[in-house]
Amino acid sequence: MTSPTRNLTQKFPFLPPGVGQFARRRFGEIAGLGSGLIAIGLLAALATYDPSDPSINTAVRAIPQNLMGMPGAWTADLMIQSMGLASWLVVPVFAAWAWRLLAHRGLGRAWLRITAVPVALLLATIGLSALPKLTGWPLGAGLGGVTGDILLADLSVLFAGMNITAGVIGGIAAAGSAVAAVTAMGLSVSEWRGLGGGFTGSARSLVFRGRQSIHMGRKAVGVSGEILKRGKAMLSRGRLRIEPLFDEVGEPDDEIDIARPSEQPSRTQRVASSNHADNPIVAPRTKRPTTGKREAADRQARLVLEPGKERNLPPLDILNPTPRAVSDGVPDKESLEQNARLLETVLDDFGVRGQIVKVRPGPVVTLYELEPAPGTKSSRVIGLADDIARSMSAVSVRVAVIPGRNVIGIELPNVLREIVALRELLSSAAYERTAGQLTLALGKDIGGAPVLVDLARMPHLLIAGTTGSGKSVAINTMILSLLYRLTPEQCRMIMIDPKML
């Protein structure tokens, strides 16, 4: 069989004989360099993988912590999510390819090496998924990623009749993955021996250096101990005398005449005084602005409550007037009957037989009372709430059984909702005639009647809801309900707001 170099020379006779071999060697070096860069890039991306980095599964605007930037974060997340820890198997494979190509040894049966890579990865994911999750594993899938979990589950079902457990399947897959990985690397037996010898030599060198360091440390400790021992002996015999740093106390030179201070200031004092005079360190205190007449006049005076004096409740005029109902928003009788017939048709399309016997329009929603045909289950009608909303072009529909009656209530939202004003509730006759001690006006029911409750009959009251659902408005409504009904002598209230904005 003729070599590629000879074929290239035969096709292009004007080329020198060594051109083909030169091109092949350069191509191998370029491929080896590319494989090495891929191995280094994947190693850095996988080693600095952070689940909170921007990726396909995480939509954040934060700067990625991955060493390879945004491409590394996306690549590492995709590999870890799909293959788990088996992703690390790609790094030594590309590193082995780079070493063989740069050493001009070639891969040898390259198609077999390339085919063995996905086989090794798939078998590794199955083997890792059979192992229990590690503490702090950031993914919901197992150590083999989503691919390993799916393959292991399918194989467990396939071999369930043969009493082969998932652990046995994982062990067989791990052994096959090791064989496929060795095949993919393409290293010979002598190269594996050299690699093992290199690791063994490095380990021996580290052990030898460690022993030398320990030996030198022991020698240093022994020498230091001998020096300290001799020093103590010399001090005890009086051979070594430490001279004092200061003179003896009481010498004339050390006396200071306090009564006669020096008339000539020192150079340091002159410089310091001149600096203080020119550039003072402490700035003068800024005077606070005086209070204006308007602020003093508008300052609220202390509220003095005299006992026994009659109090006047707050007038209703300080509240916003009740808005007029929009004529287009109030459904008329014809439109209500038309909606009732349409609702019956929608229910009939879903196999529910029945008749709308009564319609109760309200300020926000309208209640349609459905009398189902005999044998119709209530749960079946309740389960059609989303389908009814879609067919009636409504945002949402609530379906429930009305207690004490043989009808099912279907609530549909009105096209235009009526605004419920607090002034209308506080001026109603029901609010004035109620006998509750702490009456609260909460709103209107589905029929438009005021809803009033007694806070004294509630041991505790918890208001919960999402942002913008009306919790603060509800609390303000409760406070005003008490202020418009009770005097300061009748109701003493303490408000605590621990919220910090």
Coordinates of C-alpha atoms in Angstrom, one line a residue, residues 89 91-100 106-108 112-117 178-188:
L89 CA -13.7 12.3 31.6
V91 CA -10.4 16.4 30.0
P92 CA -7.8 13.5 30.2
V93 CA -9.0 12.2 26.8
F94 CA -8.2 15.5 25.1
A95 CA -5.0 15.8 27.1
A96 CA -3.8 12.3 25.9
W97 CA -4.6 13.2 22.3
A98 CA -2.7 16.5 22.6
W99 CA 0.4 14.7 24.0
R100 CA 0.4 12.0 21.3
G106 CA -0.4 9.9 16.0
L107 CA -3.7 8.5 17.4
G108 CA -3.8 5.2 15.4
L112 CA -12.0 4.0 17.1
R113 CA -10.7 6.6 19.5
I114 CA -13.4 9.1 18.6
T115 CA -16.2 6.5 18.8
A116 CA -15.1 5.4 22.2
V117 CA -15.5 8.9 23.7
A178 CA -13.0 2.5 32.1
V179 CA -12.2 0.2 29.2
A180 CA -13.8 2.7 26.7
A181 CA -11.9 5.6 28.2
V182 CA -8.6 3.8 27.9
T183 CA -9.4 2.9 24.3
A184 CA -10.3 6.6 23.6
M185 CA -7.0 7.9 25.0
G186 CA -5.0 5.6 22.7
L187 CA -2.0 5.3 25.0
S188 CA 0.2 2.3 24.7

